[in-house]
Amino acid sequence: MTVDEPFSDKVEARDAPKMPAEYQALLKRVLRIQADCEIGGPHLYVNEWLLTAPSADDQWMLAKVAGEEIDHFRKINRLLNELGEDASELMYVEKSRRDLEAFRQAMPTWADVAAFGFLIDRVGQYQLEEFVGCSYVPLERALPRIIQEERTHVGYGHVKLRDMVRTEEGRAQAQAAVDRWYPRGLDMFGLANSKRAARYLHWGLKRRSNEGARAEYMAEVAPLIEGLGLVVPDATSDRHFR
């Protein structure tokens, strides 16, 4: 492989230490960020909403979602362990220190829980799908179950928003929550001109540019938001990464 030629080989855990330093650093970084995202979600809503959910069904589902997200963290952390790293301390990090701003936010209403699943968990699904076919084989092996569960979380958020918009009060709360979380979701994709993102692509650790993935996400969620009878927020408002 020449310096500029994209990496196309497959790497097992035993071979990772033999890889160039840049590959190892990027792999560990992306796994650590993913681990932080997986554990960051439950830390936002469990304390505040698990025991005050609107129904027993919602309480059960929220507990199930939280348990699955924590299990996703466990699986990603095991991948880090194989690389000689450990992210266990992320289980105890305050939300103000999370890597991504979406996981530092407040959830003032139940509509925020629904919008988080509908919008933020959907970004999580996009992030995981970046690794499908990636060069690091242990990561790709872990994906099918995680992605399947993530889709369930997204669907639950969608159903809860759909239930809420049936009343005038619920529609207002749903719109306010979508307005809060939509820009946070867009920011999760990162800077459009990120040099690091280009290196992820080079090493086969991701398959889309930040802006390409964000554009696909926007094209997917806009008709879904409109289908709920809500207004798609301005994609340039309240943004930090473009």
XYZ file of N, CA and C in Angstrom:
726
model
N 0.844 -1.199 0.000
C 0.000 0.000 0.000
C 0.876 1.244 0.000
N 0.631 2.170 -0.917
C 1.358 3.427 -0.942
C 0.805 4.350 0.131
N 1.483 5.479 0.350
C 1.093 6.403 1.408
C -0.334 6.897 1.218
N -0.733 7.196 -0.023
C -2.037 7.794 -0.279
C -3.111 6.782 -0.676
N -2.732 5.538 -0.829
C -3.698 4.527 -1.249
C -4.595 4.133 -0.082
N -5.917 4.135 -0.259
C -6.820 3.756 0.829
C -6.546 2.336 1.311
N -6.649 2.140 2.606
C -6.410 0.839 3.219
C -7.615 -0.060 2.968
N -7.371 -1.278 2.495
C -8.484 -2.164 2.150
C -8.382 -3.537 2.803
N -7.381 -3.752 3.630
C -7.228 -5.045 4.291
C -8.157 -5.159 5.494
N -8.236 -6.358 6.058
C -8.998 -6.610 7.271
C -8.031 -6.883 8.420
N -8.362 -6.356 9.585
C -7.467 -6.432 10.741
C -8.163 -7.160 11.886
N -7.533 -8.202 12.405
C -8.011 -8.889 13.601
C -7.335 -8.274 14.830
N -7.862 -8.582 16.001
C -7.330 -7.995 17.231
C -5.849 -8.322 17.409
N -5.456 -9.541 17.061
C -4.061 -9.942 17.244
C -3.111 -9.159 16.350
N -3.652 -8.607 15.257
C -2.813 -7.873 14.308
C -2.798 -6.370 14.565
N -3.705 -5.893 15.413
C -3.808 -4.450 15.644
C -2.499 -3.825 16.124
N -1.748 -4.478 17.043
C -0.491 -3.867 17.489
C 0.552 -3.714 16.385
N 0.379 -4.448 15.289
C 1.325 -4.357 14.178
C 0.961 -3.241 13.201
N -0.207 -2.668 13.372
C -0.672 -1.629 12.462
C 0.032 -0.305 12.746
N 0.065 0.609 11.748
C 0.668 1.925 11.973
C 0.032 2.646 13.160
N 0.808 3.498 13.784
C 0.354 4.199 14.989
C -0.927 4.986 14.730
N -1.046 5.580 13.538
C -2.244 6.367 13.241
C -3.484 5.484 13.254
N -3.389 4.312 12.673
C -4.531 3.393 12.659
C -4.935 3.031 14.081
N -3.959 2.659 14.888
C -4.257 2.266 16.264
C -4.895 3.414 17.044
N -4.369 4.607 16.872
C -4.895 5.768 17.602
C -6.324 6.087 17.177
N -6.584 6.051 15.877
C -7.932 6.348 15.386
C -8.928 5.284 15.828
N -8.516 4.035 15.780
C -9.395 2.945 16.199
C -9.759 3.087 17.673
N -8.769 3.314 18.516
C -9.035 3.463 19.947
C -9.897 4.688 20.218
N -9.646 5.753 19.477
C -10.425 6.976 19.677
C -11.894 6.760 19.323
N -12.155 6.160 18.170
C -13.542 5.998 17.738
C -14.286 5.018 18.641
N -13.589 4.005 19.139
C -14.220 3.067 20.066
C -14.523 3.737 21.401
N -13.630 4.572 21.857
C -13.857 5.250 23.133
C -15.032 6.228 23.031
N -15.107 6.966 21.931
C -16.232 7.886 21.733
C -17.539 7.102 21.652
N -17.513 5.974 20.948
C -18.718 5.150 20.847
C -19.135 4.624 22.218
N -18.165 4.208 23.008
C -18.465 3.731 24.362
C -19.093 4.837 25.199
N -18.570 6.044 25.070
C -19.099 7.180 25.829
C -20.537 7.480 25.423
N -20.829 7.367 24.138
C -22.199 7.601 23.664
C -23.149 6.527 24.175
N -22.699 5.283 24.174
C -23.575 4.190 24.593
C -23.961 4.313 26.064
N -23.021 4.679 26.906
C -23.323 4.788 28.334
C -23.927 6.147 28.670
N -23.687 7.139 27.824
C -24.173 8.494 28.107
C -25.676 8.626 28.038
N -26.325 7.879 27.128
C -27.777 7.961 26.999
C -28.511 7.554 28.260
N -28.279 6.329 28.772
C -28.951 5.924 30.006
C -28.709 6.876 31.165
N -27.530 7.457 31.223
C -27.229 8.381 32.314
C -28.058 9.655 32.219
N -28.598 9.954 31.034
C -29.448 11.137 30.888
C -30.857 10.895 31.397
N -31.408 9.729 31.096
C -32.845 9.558 31.358
C -33.210 8.591 32.479
N -32.300 7.737 32.920
C -32.684 6.748 33.931
C -33.064 7.404 35.252
N -32.193 8.257 35.777
C -32.461 8.862 37.085
C -33.735 9.691 37.091
N -33.950 10.445 36.011
C -35.057 11.398 35.997
C -36.375 10.797 35.536
N -36.317 9.813 34.633
C -37.551 9.394 33.983
C -37.940 7.935 34.161
N -37.022 7.072 34.557
C -37.367 5.653 34.624
C -38.525 5.394 35.590
N -38.483 6.005 36.756
C -39.514 5.746 37.767
C -40.706 6.686 37.660
N -40.650 7.625 36.714
C -41.779 8.552 36.543
C -42.357 8.478 35.132
N -42.058 7.406 34.421
C -42.589 7.220 33.066
C -44.114 7.169 33.109
N -44.786 7.555 32.019
C -46.251 7.682 32.026
C -47.018 6.389 32.284
N -46.424 5.239 31.991
C -47.139 3.977 32.163
C -46.154 2.869 32.513
N -46.697 1.737 32.957
C -45.849 0.582 33.247
C -45.146 0.100 31.982
N -45.853 0.160 30.848
C -45.237 -0.240 29.582
C -44.048 0.658 29.247
N -44.211 1.967 29.466
C -43.115 2.898 29.193
C -41.960 2.674 30.160
N -42.282 2.420 31.413
C -41.230 2.166 32.395
C -40.437 0.917 32.014
N -41.164 -0.129 31.609
C -40.496 -1.365 31.189
C -39.633 -1.123 29.955
N -40.177 -0.405 28.968
C -39.442 -0.187 27.729
C -38.216 0.675 27.971
N -38.349 1.699 28.810
C -37.203 2.561 29.084
C -36.110 1.780 29.808
N -36.513 0.902 30.722
C -35.536 0.058 31.406
C -34.849 -0.882 30.415
N -35.621 -1.414 29.482
C -35.063 -2.305 28.457
C -34.073 -1.558 27.570
N -34.450 -0.359 27.134
C -33.557 0.450 26.302
C -32.267 0.747 27.055
N -32.396 1.165 28.315
C -31.210 1.486 29.112
C -30.315 0.263 29.267
N -30.922 -0.893 29.547
C -30.134 -2.111 29.697
C -29.392 -2.477 28.427
N -30.042 -2.309 27.292
C -29.391 -2.628 26.024
C -28.264 -1.651 25.724
N -28.463 -0.374 26.026
C -27.402 0.610 25.787
C -26.191 0.321 26.677
N -26.450 -0.060 27.919
C -25.343 -0.408 28.810
C -24.620 -1.648 28.289
N -25.378 -2.594 27.750
C -24.755 -3.777 27.159
C -23.928 -3.401 25.933
N -24.398 -2.438 25.148
C -23.598 -1.960 24.013
C -22.271 -1.397 24.520
N -22.341 -0.640 25.614
C -21.111 -0.114 26.218
C -20.180 -1.259 26.596
N -20.722 -2.295 27.210
C -19.905 -3.438 27.621
C -19.205 -4.064 26.419
N -19.932 -4.209 25.330
C -19.363 -4.841 24.141
C -18.270 -3.978 23.516
N -18.503 -2.681 23.451
C -17.478 -1.782 22.898
C -16.265 -1.741 23.815
N -16.500 -1.735 25.123
C -15.381 -1.700 26.060
C -14.554 -2.978 25.976
N -15.197 -4.105 25.705
C -14.436 -5.342 25.530
C -13.507 -5.246 24.315
N -13.975 -4.567 23.272
C -13.102 -4.349 22.113
C -11.901 -3.498 22.505
N -12.142 -2.498 23.335
C -11.030 -1.675 23.823
C -10.085 -2.504 24.690
N -10.642 -3.370 25.518
C -9.808 -4.227 26.363
C -8.858 -5.066 25.523
N -9.349 -5.564 24.393
C -8.505 -6.369 23.504
C -7.350 -5.557 22.934
N -7.519 -4.236 22.930
C -6.470 -3.342 22.421
C -5.621 -2.773 23.545
N -5.814 -3.286 24.757
C -5.033 -2.823 25.898
C -5.552 -1.553 26.529
N -6.793 -1.183 26.214
C -7.403 0.028 26.765
C -8.617 -0.350 27.616
N -9.078 0.602 28.414
C -10.272 0.366 29.226
C -11.025 1.679 29.392
N -12.348 1.608 29.212
C -13.177 2.809 29.319
C -14.156 2.715 30.482
N -13.864 1.865 31.450
C -14.794 1.641 32.556
C -15.101 2.909 33.330
N -14.154 3.835 33.371
C -14.386 5.073 34.126
C -15.510 5.909 33.534
N -15.850 5.658 32.265
C -16.937 6.413 31.634
C -18.288 6.116 32.278
N -18.382 5.008 33.006
C -19.630 4.695 33.700
C -19.938 5.700 34.801
N -18.919 6.429 35.231
C -19.085 7.311 36.386
C -18.834 8.780 36.055
N -18.714 9.087 34.774
C -18.446 10.461 34.350
C -19.720 11.298 34.447
N -19.600 12.515 34.962
C -20.742 13.430 34.982
C -21.095 13.825 33.548
N -22.371 14.107 33.326
C -22.803 14.384 31.955
C -22.121 15.618 31.369
N -21.695 16.539 32.206
C -21.020 17.745 31.711
C -19.683 17.428 31.056
N -19.173 16.217 31.263
C -17.867 15.831 30.716
C -17.987 14.818 29.573
N -19.188 14.591 29.097
C -19.355 13.675 27.970
C -18.713 14.249 26.709
N -18.273 13.357 25.817
C -17.596 13.790 24.594
C -18.499 14.633 23.701
N -19.754 14.209 23.543
C -20.671 14.895 22.637
C -21.706 15.685 23.423
N -22.023 16.869 22.922
C -22.922 17.764 23.646
C -24.315 17.179 23.830
N -24.734 16.332 22.920
C -26.069 15.731 23.039
C -26.242 14.997 24.357
N -25.154 14.507 24.917
C -25.233 13.739 26.155
C -24.961 14.593 27.391
N -24.954 15.902 27.197
C -24.789 16.833 28.328
C -26.073 17.595 28.617
N -27.136 17.281 27.893
C -28.355 18.083 27.940
C -29.313 17.642 29.042
N -30.248 18.531 29.357
C -31.333 18.208 30.282
C -32.505 17.612 29.507
N -33.342 16.871 30.212
C -34.561 16.303 29.626
C -35.749 16.763 30.464
N -36.236 17.969 30.225
C -37.272 18.528 31.096
C -38.647 17.885 30.963
N -38.944 17.230 29.843
C -40.276 16.645 29.647
C -40.153 15.223 29.109
N -41.240 14.473 29.211
C -41.268 13.131 28.634
C -41.091 13.195 27.120
N -41.512 14.285 26.513
C -41.314 14.451 25.074
C -39.834 14.448 24.720
N -38.987 14.908 25.643
C -37.547 14.879 25.395
C -37.032 13.446 25.323
N -37.580 12.577 26.162
C -37.199 11.162 26.109
C -37.560 10.585 24.743
N -38.766 10.904 24.274
C -39.214 10.411 22.971
C -38.369 10.983 21.836
N -38.116 12.290 21.872
C -37.336 12.930 20.812
C -35.895 12.442 20.817
N -35.369 12.159 22.000
C -34.010 11.615 22.099
C -33.929 10.284 21.356
N -34.900 9.402 21.602
C -34.899 8.130 20.897
C -35.072 8.307 19.399
N -36.006 9.156 19.022
C -36.332 9.382 17.620
C -35.171 10.010 16.853
N -34.488 10.970 17.460
C -33.446 11.729 16.766
C -32.030 11.303 17.138
N -31.716 11.248 18.429
C -30.340 10.987 18.854
C -29.981 9.515 18.699
N -30.889 8.620 19.088
C -30.606 7.203 18.860
C -30.502 6.897 17.371
N -31.206 7.666 16.551
C -31.087 7.484 15.097
C -29.678 7.866 14.630
N -29.127 8.941 15.188
C -27.731 9.271 14.870
C -26.823 8.139 15.333
N -27.126 7.589 16.522
C -26.352 6.453 17.003
C -26.380 5.294 16.028
N -27.525 5.059 15.428
C -27.636 4.010 14.418
C -26.750 4.340 13.219
N -26.773 5.588 12.790
C -25.902 6.009 11.685
C -24.431 5.795 12.039
N -24.057 6.149 13.265
C -22.668 5.984 13.690
C -22.259 4.521 13.630
N -23.127 3.657 14.098
C -22.819 2.230 14.080
C -22.746 1.692 12.659
N -23.625 2.175 11.800
C -23.621 1.712 10.412
C -22.367 2.155 9.670
N -21.681 3.175 10.181
C -20.403 3.583 9.596
C -19.394 2.440 9.633
N -19.527 1.563 10.628
C -18.543 0.507 10.835
C -18.852 -0.771 10.059
N -20.011 -0.826 9.401
C -20.354 -2.014 8.617
C -19.350 -2.151 7.468
N -18.686 -3.276 7.396
C -17.672 -3.483 6.371
C -16.347 -2.828 6.682
N -16.164 -2.368 7.923
C -14.934 -1.643 8.274
C -13.732 -2.581 8.306
N -12.567 -1.988 8.388
C -11.331 -2.768 8.331
C -11.055 -3.538 9.613
N -11.657 -3.119 10.739
C -11.389 -3.814 12.004
C -12.463 -4.877 12.226
N -12.106 -6.123 12.036
C -13.065 -7.230 12.013
C -13.806 -7.424 13.338
N -13.144 -7.362 14.503
C -13.889 -7.557 15.756
C -15.023 -6.553 15.943
N -14.829 -5.333 15.482
C -15.882 -4.325 15.579
C -17.050 -4.694 14.669
N -16.742 -5.091 13.454
C -17.820 -5.455 12.527
C -18.623 -6.647 13.049
N -17.946 -7.595 13.692
C -18.646 -8.768 14.227
C -19.657 -8.387 15.307
N -19.356 -7.346 16.044
C -20.217 -6.958 17.166
C -21.459 -6.195 16.725
N -21.516 -5.773 15.469
C -22.530 -4.810 15.039
C -23.955 -5.324 14.881
N -24.201 -6.493 14.301
C -25.582 -6.842 13.943
C -26.584 -6.712 15.082
N -26.288 -7.280 16.240
C -27.231 -7.218 17.367
C -27.373 -5.786 17.870
N -26.260 -5.068 17.951
C -26.304 -3.692 18.457
C -27.166 -2.822 17.547
N -26.960 -2.920 16.245
C -27.732 -2.107 15.298
C -29.212 -2.480 15.353
N -29.499 -3.763 15.446
C -30.894 -4.200 15.539
C -31.577 -3.582 16.761
N -30.898 -3.593 17.896
C -31.475 -3.024 19.116
C -31.610 -1.512 19.002
N -30.633 -0.875 18.367
C -30.694 0.577 18.201
C -31.908 0.971 17.363
N -32.216 0.205 16.362
C -33.396 0.489 15.537
C -34.679 0.405 16.367
N -34.704 -0.521 17.313
C -35.862 -0.631 18.201
C -35.999 0.615 19.061
N -34.878 1.149 19.539
C -34.906 2.365 20.355
C -35.442 3.543 19.541
N -34.995 3.634 18.302
C -35.465 4.701 17.410
C -36.971 4.574 17.185
N -37.410 3.353 16.931
C -38.827 3.125 16.691
C -39.685 3.466 17.890
N -39.185 3.179 19.080
C -39.928 3.507 20.298
C -40.097 5.018 20.426
N -39.031 5.765 20.180
C -39.134 7.222 20.229
C -40.142 7.758 19.231
N -40.152 7.175 18.042
C -41.092 7.597 16.995
C -42.534 7.342 17.441
N -42.790 6.168 17.978
C -44.141 5.820 18.435
C -44.600 6.756 19.547
N -43.701 7.075 20.470
C -44.077 7.949 21.589
C -44.399 9.364 21.101
N -43.634 9.865 20.143
C -43.952 11.179 19.576
C -45.286 11.140 18.838
N -45.522 10.077 18.117
C -46.779 9.946 17.379
C -47.974 9.936 18.332
N -47.795 9.296 19.481
C -48.864 9.301 20.488
C -49.091 10.704 21.043
N -48.000 11.426 21.252
C -48.095 12.741 21.885
C -48.791 13.764 21.004
N -48.542 13.726 19.706
C -49.054 14.784 18.824
C -50.562 14.684 18.597
N -51.205 13.713 19.201
C -52.655 13.585 19.054
C -53.413 14.651 19.838
N -52.743 15.279 20.804
C -53.373 16.364 21.561
C -52.617 17.656 21.309
N -53.284 18.768 21.505
C -52.649 20.069 21.277
C -51.475 20.277 22.220
N -51.668 19.931 23.490
C -50.585 20.085 24.465
C -49.411 19.173 24.125
N -49.718 17.937 23.778
C -48.662 16.998 23.423
C -47.906 17.424 22.182
N -48.622 17.976 21.197
C -47.968 18.437 19.974
C -47.004 19.578 20.276
N -47.406 20.476 21.160
C -46.537 21.597 21.529
C -45.281 21.091 22.232
N -45.441 20.123 23.131
C -44.281 19.565 23.829
C -43.376 18.808 22.864
N -43.984 18.069 21.941
C -43.203 17.320 20.965
C -42.408 18.260 20.064
N -43.034 19.347 19.619
C -42.329 20.309 18.767
C -41.170 20.943 19.513
N -41.395 21.314 20.771
C -40.325 21.923 21.567
C -39.168 20.949 21.751
N -39.477 19.674 21.975
C -38.425 18.678 22.159
C -37.657 18.434 20.866
N -38.367 18.352 19.750
C -37.694 18.180 18.459
C -36.810 19.391 18.166
N -37.298 20.580 18.498
C -36.494 21.792 18.305
C -35.205 21.735 19.124
N -35.273 21.143 20.316
C -34.081 21.050 21.168
C -33.095 20.015 20.648
N -33.596 18.860 20.224
C -32.712 17.738 19.934
C -32.253 17.649 18.480
N -32.984 18.233 17.569
C -32.582 18.165 16.158
C -31.197 18.783 15.921
N -30.923 19.998 16.403
C -29.579 20.540 16.185
C -28.486 19.744 16.881
N -28.804 19.161 18.048
C -27.812 18.337 18.738
C -27.505 17.085 17.912
N -28.526 16.533 17.286
C -28.303 15.381 16.424
C -27.429 15.722 15.227
N -27.694 16.866 14.601
C -26.885 17.279 13.450
C -25.435 17.505 13.850
N -25.227 18.082 15.024
C -23.863 18.339 15.490
C -23.089 17.053 15.760
N -23.787 15.976 16.080
C -23.111 14.720 16.404
C -22.292 14.179 15.242
N -22.592 14.607 14.026
C -21.845 14.122 12.864
C -20.479 14.794 12.730
N -20.260 15.904 13.440
C -18.963 16.554 13.420
C -18.807 17.592 12.322
N -17.612 18.120 12.218
C -17.308 19.167 11.244
C -17.327 18.624 9.816
N -17.850 19.430 8.917
C -17.933 19.009 7.517
C -16.551 18.799 6.905
N -15.587 19.618 7.313
C -14.247 19.558 6.718
C -13.228 18.925 7.657
N -13.657 18.012 8.502
C -12.772 17.380 9.480
C -11.655 16.581 8.806
N -10.425 16.915 9.143
C -9.286 16.165 8.617
C -9.228 14.768 9.229
N -9.615 14.658 10.501
C -9.609 13.346 11.147
C -10.619 12.408 10.480
N -11.787 12.945 10.122
C -12.795 12.120 9.450
C -12.250 11.556 8.142
N -11.453 12.355 7.446
C -10.852 11.884 6.197
C -9.899 10.718 6.449
N -9.223 10.753 7.593
C -8.304 9.658 7.919
C -9.064 8.388 8.309
N -10.207 8.538 8.944
C -11.053 7.367 9.218
C -11.436 6.683 7.908
N -11.794 7.489 6.916
C -12.145 6.939 5.609
C -10.938 6.255 4.970
N -9.793 6.886 5.072
C -8.570 6.341 4.481
C -8.261 4.954 5.033
N -8.431 4.793 6.350
C -8.083 3.531 7.001
C -9.240 2.529 7.008
N -10.315 2.857 6.354
C -11.431 1.923 6.274
C -12.175 1.735 7.574
N -12.073 2.708 8.470
C -12.777 2.624 9.749
C -14.172 3.236 9.666
N -14.398 4.086 8.675
C -15.720 4.630 8.400
C -15.930 4.614 6.891
N -17.195 4.796 6.476
C -17.481 4.694 5.039
C -18.107 5.939 4.440
N -18.460 6.928 5.270
C -19.055 8.168 4.772
C -18.342 9.358 5.394
N -18.321 10.463 4.671
C -17.830 11.707 5.251
C -18.831 12.203 6.280
N -18.390 13.092 7.169
C -19.305 13.662 8.159
C -20.499 14.326 7.485
N -20.212 15.138 6.478
C -21.283 15.875 5.813
C -22.184 14.940 5.004
N -21.594 13.910 4.421
C -22.401 12.959 3.677
C -23.381 12.215 4.568
N -22.905 11.769 5.727
C -23.782 11.070 6.673
C -24.853 12.005 7.213
N -24.457 13.251 7.504
C -25.428 14.224 8.024
C -26.522 14.501 6.987
N -26.125 14.637 5.733
C -27.102 14.907 4.674
C -28.092 13.748 4.534
N -27.597 12.516 4.636
C -28.486 11.356 4.561
C -29.460 11.351 5.737
N -28.955 11.684 6.904
C -29.798 11.747 8.106
C -30.894 12.791 7.947
N -30.523 13.975 7.494
C -31.507 15.044 7.316
C -32.576 14.644 6.304
N -32.148 14.001 5.225
C -33.105 13.574 4.202
C -34.059 12.511 4.739
N -33.584 11.712 5.675
C -34.442 10.675 6.259
C -35.426 11.253 7.268
N -34.946 12.129 8.157
C -35.806 12.549 9.270
C -36.789 13.654 8.888
N -36.477 14.473 7.897
C -37.375 15.581 7.547
C -38.796 15.099 7.237
N -38.973 14.126 6.346
C -40.344 13.673 6.086
C -40.976 12.971 7.282
N -40.173 12.377 8.137
C -40.717 11.727 9.329
C -41.252 12.761 10.314
N -40.505 13.853 10.484
C -40.964 14.943 11.353
C -42.245 15.550 10.791
N -42.245 15.815 9.506
C -43.441 16.382 8.865
C -44.619 15.414 8.951
N -44.333 14.128 8.885
C -45.382 13.129 8.989
C -46.044 13.110 10.357
N -45.345 13.638 11.360
C -45.911 13.770 12.702
C -46.731 15.052 12.845
N -46.767 15.841 11.778
C -47.463 17.121 11.846
C -46.640 18.198 12.517
N -45.321 17.987 12.581
C -44.421 18.946 13.217
C -43.601 19.670 12.153
N -42.978 20.751 12.573
C -42.155 21.562 11.676
C -40.700 21.132 11.808
N -40.045 20.916 10.689
C -38.619 20.582 10.709
C -37.839 21.818 11.138
N -37.049 21.739 12.210
C -36.297 22.908 12.669
C -35.284 23.386 11.628
N -34.909 24.639 11.741
C -33.882 25.223 10.881
C -32.565 24.489 11.125
N -31.997 23.926 10.074
C -30.775 23.135 10.207
C -29.550 23.978 10.515
N -29.665 25.299 10.426
C -28.520 26.171 10.704
C -28.627 26.849 12.064
N -29.733 26.640 12.760
C -29.957 27.322 14.036
C -29.457 26.481 15.207
N -28.844 27.151 16.193
C -28.384 26.492 17.423
C -27.398 25.375 17.133
N -26.519 25.608 16.157
C -25.539 24.602 15.765
C -24.154 25.009 16.219
N -23.301 24.001 16.489
C -21.922 24.252 16.896
C -20.907 23.664 15.921
N -21.310 22.614 15.182
C -20.408 21.978 14.224
C -21.074 21.955 12.857
N -20.407 22.559 11.862
C -20.961 22.599 10.503
C -19.882 22.249 9.489
